[in-house]
Every structure is written in C-alpha cells, then in structure tokens.
Short mmCIF file of C-alpha atoms and ligand atoms in Angstrom, two decimals:
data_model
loop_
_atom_site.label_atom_id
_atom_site.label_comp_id
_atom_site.label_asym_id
_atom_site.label_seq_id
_atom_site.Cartn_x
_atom_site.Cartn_y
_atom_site.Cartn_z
CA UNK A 1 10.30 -6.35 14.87
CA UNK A 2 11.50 -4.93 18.37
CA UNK A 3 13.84 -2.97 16.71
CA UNK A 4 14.29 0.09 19.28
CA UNK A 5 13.71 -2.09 22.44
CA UNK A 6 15.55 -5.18 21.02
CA UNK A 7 12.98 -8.11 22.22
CA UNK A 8 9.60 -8.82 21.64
CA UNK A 9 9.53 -11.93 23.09
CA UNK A 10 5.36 -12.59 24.86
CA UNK A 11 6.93 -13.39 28.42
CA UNK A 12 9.40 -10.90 28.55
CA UNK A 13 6.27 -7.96 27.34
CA UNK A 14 3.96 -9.61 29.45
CA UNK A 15 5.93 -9.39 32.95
CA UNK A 16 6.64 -6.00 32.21
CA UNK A 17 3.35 -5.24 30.88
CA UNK A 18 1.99 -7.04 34.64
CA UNK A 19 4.61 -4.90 36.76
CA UNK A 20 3.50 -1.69 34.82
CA UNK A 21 -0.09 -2.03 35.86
CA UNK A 22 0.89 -3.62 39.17
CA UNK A 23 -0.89 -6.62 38.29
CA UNK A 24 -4.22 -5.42 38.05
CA UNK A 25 -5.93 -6.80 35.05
CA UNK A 26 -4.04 -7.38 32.01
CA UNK A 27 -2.92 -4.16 30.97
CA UNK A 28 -5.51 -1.03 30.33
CA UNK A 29 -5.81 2.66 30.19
CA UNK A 30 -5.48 2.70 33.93
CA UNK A 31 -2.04 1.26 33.81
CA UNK A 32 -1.39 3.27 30.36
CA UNK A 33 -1.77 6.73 32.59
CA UNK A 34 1.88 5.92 33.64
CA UNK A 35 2.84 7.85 30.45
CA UNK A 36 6.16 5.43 30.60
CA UNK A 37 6.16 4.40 26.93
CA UNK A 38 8.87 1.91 27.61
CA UNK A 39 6.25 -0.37 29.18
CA UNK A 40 3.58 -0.13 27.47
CA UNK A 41 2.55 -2.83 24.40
CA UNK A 42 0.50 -1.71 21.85
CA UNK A 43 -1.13 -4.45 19.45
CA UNK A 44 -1.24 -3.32 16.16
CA UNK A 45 -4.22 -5.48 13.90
CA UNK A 46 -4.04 -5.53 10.46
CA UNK A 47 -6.54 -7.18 7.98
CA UNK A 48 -4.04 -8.32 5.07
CA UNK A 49 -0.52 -8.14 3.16
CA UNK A 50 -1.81 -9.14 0.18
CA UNK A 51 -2.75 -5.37 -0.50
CA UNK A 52 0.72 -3.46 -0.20
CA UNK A 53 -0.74 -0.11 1.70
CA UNK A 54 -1.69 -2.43 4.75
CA UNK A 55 1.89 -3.66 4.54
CA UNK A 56 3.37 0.29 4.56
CA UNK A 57 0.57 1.10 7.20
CA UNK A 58 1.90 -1.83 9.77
CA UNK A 59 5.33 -0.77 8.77
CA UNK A 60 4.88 2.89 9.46
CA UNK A 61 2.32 2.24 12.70
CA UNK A 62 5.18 -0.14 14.34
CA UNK A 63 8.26 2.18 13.71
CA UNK A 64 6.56 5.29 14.90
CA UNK A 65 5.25 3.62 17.83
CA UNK A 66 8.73 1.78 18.42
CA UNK A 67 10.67 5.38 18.08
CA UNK A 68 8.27 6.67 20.51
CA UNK A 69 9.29 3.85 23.03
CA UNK A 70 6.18 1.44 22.93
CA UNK A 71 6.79 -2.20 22.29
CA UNK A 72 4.73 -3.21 19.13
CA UNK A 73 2.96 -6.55 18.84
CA UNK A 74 2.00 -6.46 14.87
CA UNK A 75 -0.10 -8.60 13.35
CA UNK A 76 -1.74 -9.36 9.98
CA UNK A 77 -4.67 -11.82 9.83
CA UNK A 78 -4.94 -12.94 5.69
CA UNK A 79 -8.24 -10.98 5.25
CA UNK A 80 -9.62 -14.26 7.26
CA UNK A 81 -12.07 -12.62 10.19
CA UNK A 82 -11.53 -15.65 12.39
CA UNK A 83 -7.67 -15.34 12.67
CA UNK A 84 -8.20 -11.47 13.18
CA UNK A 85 -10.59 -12.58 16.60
CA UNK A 86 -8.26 -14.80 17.34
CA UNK A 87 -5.27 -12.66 17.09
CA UNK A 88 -7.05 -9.69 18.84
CA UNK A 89 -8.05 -11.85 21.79
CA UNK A 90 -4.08 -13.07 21.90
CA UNK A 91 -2.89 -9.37 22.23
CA UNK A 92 -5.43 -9.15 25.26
CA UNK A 93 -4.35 -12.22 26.73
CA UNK A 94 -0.81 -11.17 26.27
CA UNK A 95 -1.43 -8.02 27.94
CA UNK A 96 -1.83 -5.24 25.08
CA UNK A 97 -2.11 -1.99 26.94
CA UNK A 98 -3.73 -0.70 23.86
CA UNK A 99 -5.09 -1.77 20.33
CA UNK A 100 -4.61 -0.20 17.49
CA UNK A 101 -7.41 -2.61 14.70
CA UNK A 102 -7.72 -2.35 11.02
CA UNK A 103 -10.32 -4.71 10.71
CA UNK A 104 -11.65 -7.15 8.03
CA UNK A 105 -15.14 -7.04 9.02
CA UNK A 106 -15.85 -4.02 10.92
CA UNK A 107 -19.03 -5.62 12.22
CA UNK A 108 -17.26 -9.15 13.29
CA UNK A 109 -15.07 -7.54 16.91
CA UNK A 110 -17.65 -6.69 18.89
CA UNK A 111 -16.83 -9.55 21.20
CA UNK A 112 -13.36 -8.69 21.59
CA UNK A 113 -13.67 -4.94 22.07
CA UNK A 114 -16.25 -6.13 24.60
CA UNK A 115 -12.60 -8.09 25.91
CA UNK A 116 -10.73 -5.60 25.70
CA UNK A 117 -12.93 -3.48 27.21
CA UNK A 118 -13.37 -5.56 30.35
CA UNK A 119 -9.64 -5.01 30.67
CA UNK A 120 -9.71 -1.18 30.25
CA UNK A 121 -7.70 -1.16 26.92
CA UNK A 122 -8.38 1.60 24.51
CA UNK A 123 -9.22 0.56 21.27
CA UNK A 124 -8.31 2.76 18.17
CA UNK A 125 -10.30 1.82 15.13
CA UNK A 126 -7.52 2.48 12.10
CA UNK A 127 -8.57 3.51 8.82
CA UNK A 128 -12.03 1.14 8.42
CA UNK A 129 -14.47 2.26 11.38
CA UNK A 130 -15.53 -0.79 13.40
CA UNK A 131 -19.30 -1.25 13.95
CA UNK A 132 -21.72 -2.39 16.28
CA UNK A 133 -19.71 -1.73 19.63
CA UNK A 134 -19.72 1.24 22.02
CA UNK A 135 -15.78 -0.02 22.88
CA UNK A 136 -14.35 1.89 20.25
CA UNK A 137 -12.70 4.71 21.89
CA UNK A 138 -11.28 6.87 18.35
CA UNK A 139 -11.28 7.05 14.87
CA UNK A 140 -7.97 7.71 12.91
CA UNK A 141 -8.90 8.04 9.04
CA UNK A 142 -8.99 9.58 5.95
CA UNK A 143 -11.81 11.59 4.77
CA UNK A 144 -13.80 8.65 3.37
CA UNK A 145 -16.66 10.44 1.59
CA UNK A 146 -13.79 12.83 0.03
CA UNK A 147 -11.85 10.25 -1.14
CA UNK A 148 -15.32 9.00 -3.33
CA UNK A 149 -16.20 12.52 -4.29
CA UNK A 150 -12.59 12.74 -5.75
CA UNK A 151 -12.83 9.81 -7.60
CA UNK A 152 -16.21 10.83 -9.12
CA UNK A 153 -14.69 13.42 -10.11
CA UNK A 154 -11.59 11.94 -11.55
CA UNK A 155 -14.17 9.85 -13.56
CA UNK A 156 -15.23 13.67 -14.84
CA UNK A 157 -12.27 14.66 -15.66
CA UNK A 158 -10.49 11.96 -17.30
CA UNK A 159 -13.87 11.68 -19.42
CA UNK A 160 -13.13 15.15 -20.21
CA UNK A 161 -16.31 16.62 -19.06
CA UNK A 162 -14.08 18.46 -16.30
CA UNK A 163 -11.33 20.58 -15.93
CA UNK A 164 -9.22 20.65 -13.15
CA UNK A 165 -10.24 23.96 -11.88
CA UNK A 166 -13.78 22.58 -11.74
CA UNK A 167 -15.26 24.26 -15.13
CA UNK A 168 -16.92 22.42 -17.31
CA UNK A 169 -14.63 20.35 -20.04
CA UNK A 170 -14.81 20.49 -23.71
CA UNK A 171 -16.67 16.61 -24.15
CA UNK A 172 -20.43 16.59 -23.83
CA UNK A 173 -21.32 12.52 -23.82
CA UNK A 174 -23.11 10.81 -23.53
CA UNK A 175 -20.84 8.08 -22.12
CA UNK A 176 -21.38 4.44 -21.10
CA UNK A 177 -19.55 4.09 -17.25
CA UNK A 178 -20.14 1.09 -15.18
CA UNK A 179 -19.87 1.69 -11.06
CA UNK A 180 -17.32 -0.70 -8.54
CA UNK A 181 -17.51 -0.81 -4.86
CA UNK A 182 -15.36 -2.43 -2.27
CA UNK A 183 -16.58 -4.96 0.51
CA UNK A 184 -19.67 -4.78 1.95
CA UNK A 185 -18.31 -5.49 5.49
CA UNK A 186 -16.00 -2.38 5.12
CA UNK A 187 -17.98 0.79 6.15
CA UNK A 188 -15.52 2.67 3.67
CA UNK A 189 -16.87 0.59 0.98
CA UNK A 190 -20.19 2.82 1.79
CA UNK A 191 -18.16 6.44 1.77
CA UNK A 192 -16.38 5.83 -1.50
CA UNK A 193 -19.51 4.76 -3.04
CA UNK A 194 -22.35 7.83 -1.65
CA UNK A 195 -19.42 10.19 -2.44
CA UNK A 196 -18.62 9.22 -5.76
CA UNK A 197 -22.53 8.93 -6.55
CA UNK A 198 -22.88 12.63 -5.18
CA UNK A 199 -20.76 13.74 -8.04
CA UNK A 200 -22.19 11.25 -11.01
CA UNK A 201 -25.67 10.98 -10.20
CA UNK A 202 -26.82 14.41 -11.79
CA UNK A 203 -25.30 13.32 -14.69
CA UNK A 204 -26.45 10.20 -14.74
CA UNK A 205 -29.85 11.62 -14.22
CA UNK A 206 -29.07 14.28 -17.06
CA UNK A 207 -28.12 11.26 -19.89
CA UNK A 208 -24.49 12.59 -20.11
CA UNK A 209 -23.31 9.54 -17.88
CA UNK A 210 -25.06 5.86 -18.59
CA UNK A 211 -24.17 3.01 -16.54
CA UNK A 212 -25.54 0.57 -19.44
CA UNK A 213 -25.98 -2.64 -17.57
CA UNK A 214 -27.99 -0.76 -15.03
CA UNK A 215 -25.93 -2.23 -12.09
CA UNK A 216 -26.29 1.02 -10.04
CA UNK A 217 -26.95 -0.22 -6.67
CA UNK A 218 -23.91 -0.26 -3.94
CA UNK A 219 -24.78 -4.37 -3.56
CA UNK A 220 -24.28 -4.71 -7.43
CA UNK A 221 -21.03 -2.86 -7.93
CA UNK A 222 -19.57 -4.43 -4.76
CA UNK A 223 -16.62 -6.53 -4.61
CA UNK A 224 -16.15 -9.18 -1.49
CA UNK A 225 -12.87 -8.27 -0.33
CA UNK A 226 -11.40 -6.00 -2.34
CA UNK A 227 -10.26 -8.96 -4.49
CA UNK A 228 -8.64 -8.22 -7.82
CA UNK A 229 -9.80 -11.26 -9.39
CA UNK A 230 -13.71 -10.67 -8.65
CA UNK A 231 -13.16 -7.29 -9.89
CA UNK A 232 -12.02 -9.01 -13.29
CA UNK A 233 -14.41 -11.56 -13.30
CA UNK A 234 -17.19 -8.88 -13.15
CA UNK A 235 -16.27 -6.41 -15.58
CA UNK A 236 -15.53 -9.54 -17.97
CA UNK A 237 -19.04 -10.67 -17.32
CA UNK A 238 -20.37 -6.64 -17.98
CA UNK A 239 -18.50 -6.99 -21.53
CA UNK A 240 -20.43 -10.04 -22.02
CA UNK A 241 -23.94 -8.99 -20.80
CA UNK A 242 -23.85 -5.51 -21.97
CA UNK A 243 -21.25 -4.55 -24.40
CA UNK A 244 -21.69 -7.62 -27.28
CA UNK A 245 -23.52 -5.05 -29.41
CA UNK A 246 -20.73 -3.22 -30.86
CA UNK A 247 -21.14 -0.58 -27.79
CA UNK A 248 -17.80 0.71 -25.71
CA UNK A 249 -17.42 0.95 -21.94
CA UNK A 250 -16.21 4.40 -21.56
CA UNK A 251 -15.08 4.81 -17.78
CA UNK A 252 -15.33 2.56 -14.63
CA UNK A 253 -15.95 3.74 -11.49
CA UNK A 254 -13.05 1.75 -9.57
CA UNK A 255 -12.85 2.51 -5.65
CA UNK A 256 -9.32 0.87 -5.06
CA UNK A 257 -5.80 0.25 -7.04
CA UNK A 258 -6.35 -4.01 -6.75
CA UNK A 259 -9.80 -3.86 -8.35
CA UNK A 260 -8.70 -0.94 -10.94
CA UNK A 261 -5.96 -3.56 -11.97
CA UNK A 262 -8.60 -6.74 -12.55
CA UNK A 263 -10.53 -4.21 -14.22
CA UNK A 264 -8.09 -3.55 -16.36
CA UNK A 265 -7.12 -7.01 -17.55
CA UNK A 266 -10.64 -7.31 -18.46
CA UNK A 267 -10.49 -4.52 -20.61
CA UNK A 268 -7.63 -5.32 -22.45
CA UNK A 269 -8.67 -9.22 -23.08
CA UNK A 270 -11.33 -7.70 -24.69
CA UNK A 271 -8.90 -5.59 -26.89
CA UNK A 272 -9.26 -2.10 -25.42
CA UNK A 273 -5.99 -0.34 -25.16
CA UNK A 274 -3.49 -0.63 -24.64
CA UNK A 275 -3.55 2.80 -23.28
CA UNK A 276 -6.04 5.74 -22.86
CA UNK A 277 -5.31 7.41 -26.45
CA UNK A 278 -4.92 4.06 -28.20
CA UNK A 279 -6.98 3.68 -31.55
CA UNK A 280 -9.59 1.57 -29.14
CA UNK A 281 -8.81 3.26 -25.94
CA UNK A 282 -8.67 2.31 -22.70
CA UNK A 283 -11.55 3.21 -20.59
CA UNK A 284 -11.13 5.64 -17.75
CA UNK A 285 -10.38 3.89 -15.33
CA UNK A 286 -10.29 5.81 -11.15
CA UNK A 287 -8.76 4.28 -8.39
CA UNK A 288 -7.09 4.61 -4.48
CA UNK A 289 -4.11 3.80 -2.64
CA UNK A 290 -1.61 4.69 -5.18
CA UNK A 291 0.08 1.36 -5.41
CA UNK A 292 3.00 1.02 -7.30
CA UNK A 293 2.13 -1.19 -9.82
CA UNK A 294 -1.13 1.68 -10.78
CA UNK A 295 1.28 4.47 -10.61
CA UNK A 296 3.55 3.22 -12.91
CA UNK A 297 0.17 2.10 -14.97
CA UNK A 298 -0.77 5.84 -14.73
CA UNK A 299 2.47 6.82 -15.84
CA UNK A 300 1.93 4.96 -18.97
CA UNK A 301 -1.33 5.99 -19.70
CA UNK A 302 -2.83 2.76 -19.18
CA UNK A 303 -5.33 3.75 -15.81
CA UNK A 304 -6.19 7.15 -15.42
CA UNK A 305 -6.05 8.13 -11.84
CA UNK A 306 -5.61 7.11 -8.49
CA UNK A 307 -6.18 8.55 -4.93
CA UNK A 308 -3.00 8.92 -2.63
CA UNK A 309 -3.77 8.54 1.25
CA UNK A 310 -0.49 9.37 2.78
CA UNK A 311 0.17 6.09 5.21
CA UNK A 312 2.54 7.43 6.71
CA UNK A 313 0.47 10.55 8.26
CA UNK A 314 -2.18 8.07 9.02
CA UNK A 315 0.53 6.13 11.08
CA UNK A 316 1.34 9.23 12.99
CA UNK A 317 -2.20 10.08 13.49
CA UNK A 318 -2.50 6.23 15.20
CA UNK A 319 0.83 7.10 17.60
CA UNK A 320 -0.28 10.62 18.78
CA UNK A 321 -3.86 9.03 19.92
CA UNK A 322 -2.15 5.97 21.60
CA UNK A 323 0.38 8.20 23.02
CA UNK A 324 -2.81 10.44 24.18
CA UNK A 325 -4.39 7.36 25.72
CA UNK A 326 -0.73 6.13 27.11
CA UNK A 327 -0.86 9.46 29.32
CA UNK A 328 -4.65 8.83 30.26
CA UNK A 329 -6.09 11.81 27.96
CA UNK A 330 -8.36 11.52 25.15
CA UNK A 331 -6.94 12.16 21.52
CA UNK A 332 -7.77 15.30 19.91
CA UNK A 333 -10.80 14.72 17.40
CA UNK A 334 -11.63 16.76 13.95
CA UNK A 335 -14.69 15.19 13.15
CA UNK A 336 -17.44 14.06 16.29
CA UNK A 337 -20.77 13.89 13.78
CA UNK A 338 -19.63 11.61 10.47
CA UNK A 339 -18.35 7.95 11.56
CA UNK A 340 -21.67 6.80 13.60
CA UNK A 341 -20.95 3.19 14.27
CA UNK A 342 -24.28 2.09 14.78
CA UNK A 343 -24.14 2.14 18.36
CA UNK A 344 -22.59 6.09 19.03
CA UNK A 345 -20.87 8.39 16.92
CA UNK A 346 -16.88 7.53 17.36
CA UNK A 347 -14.69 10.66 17.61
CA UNK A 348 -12.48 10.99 14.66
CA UNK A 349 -9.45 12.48 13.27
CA UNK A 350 -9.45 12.87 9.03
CA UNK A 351 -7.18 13.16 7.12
CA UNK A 352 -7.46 14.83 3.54
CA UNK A 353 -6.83 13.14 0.29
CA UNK A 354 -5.16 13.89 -2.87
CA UNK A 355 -5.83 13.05 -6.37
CA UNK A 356 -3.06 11.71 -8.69
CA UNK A 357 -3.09 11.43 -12.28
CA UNK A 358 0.17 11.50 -14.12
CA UNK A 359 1.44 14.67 -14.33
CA UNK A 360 0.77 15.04 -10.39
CA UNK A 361 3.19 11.81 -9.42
CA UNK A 362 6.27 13.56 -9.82
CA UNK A 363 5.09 16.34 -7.18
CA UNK A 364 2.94 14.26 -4.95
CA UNK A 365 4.33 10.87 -5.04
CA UNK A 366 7.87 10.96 -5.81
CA UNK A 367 9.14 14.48 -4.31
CA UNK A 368 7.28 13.59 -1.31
CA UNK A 369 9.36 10.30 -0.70
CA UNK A 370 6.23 8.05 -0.96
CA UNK A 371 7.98 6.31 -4.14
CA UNK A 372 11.18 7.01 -6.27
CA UNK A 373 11.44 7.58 -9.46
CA UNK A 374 13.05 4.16 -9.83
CA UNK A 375 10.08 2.45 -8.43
CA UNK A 376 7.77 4.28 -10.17
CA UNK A 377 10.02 3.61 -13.62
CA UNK A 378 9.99 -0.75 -12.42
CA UNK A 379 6.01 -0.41 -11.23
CA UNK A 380 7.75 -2.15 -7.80
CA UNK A 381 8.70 -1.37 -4.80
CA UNK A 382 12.18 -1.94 -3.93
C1 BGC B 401 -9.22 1.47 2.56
C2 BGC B 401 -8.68 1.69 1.17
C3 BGC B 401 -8.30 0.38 0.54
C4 BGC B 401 -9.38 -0.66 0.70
C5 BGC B 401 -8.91 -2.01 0.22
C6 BGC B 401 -10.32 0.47 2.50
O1 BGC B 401 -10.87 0.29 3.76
O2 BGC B 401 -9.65 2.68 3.11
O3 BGC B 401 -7.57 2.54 1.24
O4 BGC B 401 -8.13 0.59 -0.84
O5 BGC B 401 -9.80 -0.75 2.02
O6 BGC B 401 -7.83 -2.46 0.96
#
C-alpha cells in the first residue's frame, strides 16, 4: 500500500484530493484534467481474493498506477455486493478522482456510478462490464467471446476431434460432455458460454458431442459465483442423475480454473483418473485464468487445458485509460459495437487470449514470468 508516495492515509488523500480540484465537488474528471498524477486518487474495486487472478489484478492495477504517480485506494469486497456499494460509495466520499470497478454484480452499481457521476468521476468498468448505467465511461477487457470459443475448442481438441492447426483429429465420437457456466450476474458468464456453444453446437447437433443429462441451457450449467464447491456439488449430482448406468462423462465444458478444480474432485470420487491416460481416464476437463494450482494440474495430466489472460496487460490497459482520463482525454477504444450494457454500447479495449495446455506452459506461462518453474513444480505461488 502507498508504496511510491509513502501514505495513504483518507485525510491526508482527501485534502490533497480537495486542493487539486480547488474544492469543487469531491474530486472528478474536471479536477483530473490537471494531468498532475501526484494528486490524483484512483479507487481501485475488486470483487474477491478468494480467486487468486483478482488478487494479481489489484496487485498489478495498484503498482502500475502507484509507479505512474497516482495514489491507489484498493479494495476487495468478499464477492458480497453490499460491501462492494458500500466501499464504492466510500472512495466517492473520500474523494476518488477516478474508479477503476471489477464488480460482483455488474447489474447491482448503478446507484453509485449514478454517485460518482454526480461528482464527475470517470468510471472504468475492469474486466466484467457493468450493466444497466449510462455512467460507465470505458471498458478494459479481454476478448470475452474468444476466450469461450477457445475453450470450445480446447474441449475439441483434448477430445481429439481437433488438431491444433484446426484439421480435423483422428477420434470420431460420439462423446458424452456436460456444459458449466459462471455467474449469472457476470455478463462474462454470457461470452464464455455463446462462444463456447458457437464451436460445440454443430456437433452437438451432428451426434458427435452429447451432453447426456440434457442440461444445455446457460441457467442450467451456471454456477452462482464462480464457487468451486457448487461446481462439485453439480457434477457429483450429474454422476448421480445421468451416469449410474455404466456410461462415462467424457469432457466438461468448465469456464474458469475454481470450478474446473470442484469438477475435478467430483470426478475422481467417482474413481476417474487419476489422470487423462489413466486406465479410467480423466475427463477433459477446459478451463481460464491459469491458476497455479490448474497449471501444475495440467502439468500432470490431471485437467486438460486452461485459458491464460495476461493480468498484468490488463492492469496496464486500466492505467493508460485512467491516465487518459487524468489528462481530460478519452482512452483509446478497439472495440465500440460488442459490450452493450443495456443502456449504450461502452467503448472497449480487448485484449486477446491464449490457450494453454501442457506443452504450451513452459513458453507461455513460465518464460513469460507469469509463474516459475518452481511454482509451477509446488502448484503455489510463492
Ligand atoms: C473473469 C474470469 C474469471 C471469472 C471468475 C470472470 O469475470 O473474466 O477471468 O475466471 O470471472 O472469477
């Protein structure tokens, strides 16, 4: 915390925050125009630290803003929407200049981007796209319906019925799958799912693919919260309802490292695996993030693949549209038709994705400094 201006301490920002802006209002784009980093607070809101990428995304966001000269006030809320509100509509109070928001439920802010709005502070949505509010001024993301067309296709080709250079594989099927999706309340939860369904649903219409307990809608494969535990729960209860017959689950659909995990332990207390070419094998089994703990479980063959969303060019993505807003401009968009919030379509920046299976996290993960070797070897961070 503070560690490049040496304080964060709420009277200290606020007075300087007040003299920035000349005491108009608490804060704003108008007293942001400055361009003086050194007095400008950004509030950074994430949802959760259970889930380590939000930990390396509030990590990366605050150092990058704090090298750039802002003062950071970072927050995580426990994946509990009321402390979120609550801790958004302290930042205002406090005199945030601008808000950087990784929300919980991206249709539960309205009323404080309507605050912060009323105080002329630009809000950057980060990552999940918040809904339902014309007072979202930018978008910083990754390519959401990407990152569910690549794992649909990592379901392909861990089934075998793709190669990596797109041609078809040497299996045929059929094979039984059964479909995950995140949280409801997270528009992402929406883009994984519609892209991963672009890439399984002509097979699922052509027999090779068959989701055997016929749980194909987004509301049946969806999992509150991203929680690991539901995830478990669920599959468990699919191996109950709809594999009791002597029938095998052949690849899951997983949208997210946490939920591949659950997944997992289901699986195996049913005596799959241990690993992908065991006797009994372990399903194939997608996922996203690239947590530790599922890289070094794709290192041992256990889960098959995962998506890597560099957090750390996310982060920078976050700064340079602050710092855009700091000088009074408007960030630089890639994408002004996709993220359409329900109220206008929000200009966004995307990011591309990358697909990891294990003979990719030595080049992607480790020689890129996202992990070492050693953390990948312990399945921890250090
Ligand atoms: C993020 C994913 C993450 C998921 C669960 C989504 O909004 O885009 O990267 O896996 O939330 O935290």
């Amino acid at each position: 915390m503070g560690r490049r201006l040496g304080f964060t301490a709420v009277g200290a920002t606020l007075a300087l925050t007040l003299a920035a802006c000349g005491g108009e209002g608490a804060g704003g784009s108008g007293g942001a125009g400055s361009g003086d980093s050194d007095d400008l607070t950004i509030g950074v809101s994430m949802p959760t630290q259970t889930s380590e990428r939000w930990i390396a995304d509030g990590e990366n966001v605050q150092e990058q803003l704090e090298a750039e000269g802002y003062e950071v006030d970072l927050q995580y809320a426990n994946d509990d929407i009321p402390t979120q509100s609550q801790q958004i509509d302290q930042m205002i109070t406090e005199g945030a200049d601008i808000l950087i928001i990784a929300a919980i439920d991206g249709t539960a802010l309205a009323g404080q981007l309507e605050n912060a709005a009323a105080n002329d502070i630009p809000v950057i949505s980060y990552d999940r796209l918040i809904r339902d509010s014309e007072n979202v001024d930018f978008y910083v993301t990754f390519d959401n319906f990407e990152v569910g067309v690549a794992q649909g296709t990592a379901l392909l080709r861990g089934l075998g019925l793709q190669n990596e250079d797109g041609s078809p594989g040497t299996a045929t099927g059929p094979f039984n799958i059964e479909l995950f999706a995140g949280s409801l309340d997270d528009n992402n939860a929406f883009f994984f799912f519609n892209g991963a369904m672009s890439v399984l649903q002509p097979l699922i219409d052509n027999g090779t693919l068959v989701v055997k307990s016929g749980q194909t809608d987004i509301e049946q494969a969806a999992i509150l919260r991203w929680q690991q535990e539901t995830a478990q729960r669920r599959m468990e209860d699919l191996l109950t309802s709809t594999y009791n017959d002597g029938s095998r689950v052949d690849g899951v659909l997983s949208p997210y490292d946490g939920l591949s995990r659950g997944i997992i332990t289901a699986l195996e207390n049913a005596g799959y695996g241990p690993t992908i070419d065991a006797a009994n094998p372990m399903p194939i089994v997608t996922g996203q993030d690239a947590e530790i703990a599922s890289v070094k479980l794709i290192q041992d063959g256990v889960q098959s693949s995962t998506i890597f969303k560099d957090t750390r060019l996310l982060a920078e993505q976050a700064v340079i549209a602050a710092s855009a807003f700091a000088e009074g401009d408007e960030p630089e968009a890639n994408d002004t038709e996709t993220y359409d919030n329900g109220v206008k379509v929000v200009p966004s920046y995307l990011l591309p994705v990358v697909t990891v299976f294990a003979d990719d996290i030595q080049a992607e993960l480790i020689d890129t400094g996202y992990w070492t070797a050693e953390e990948v070897e312990a399945g921890q961070a250090d």
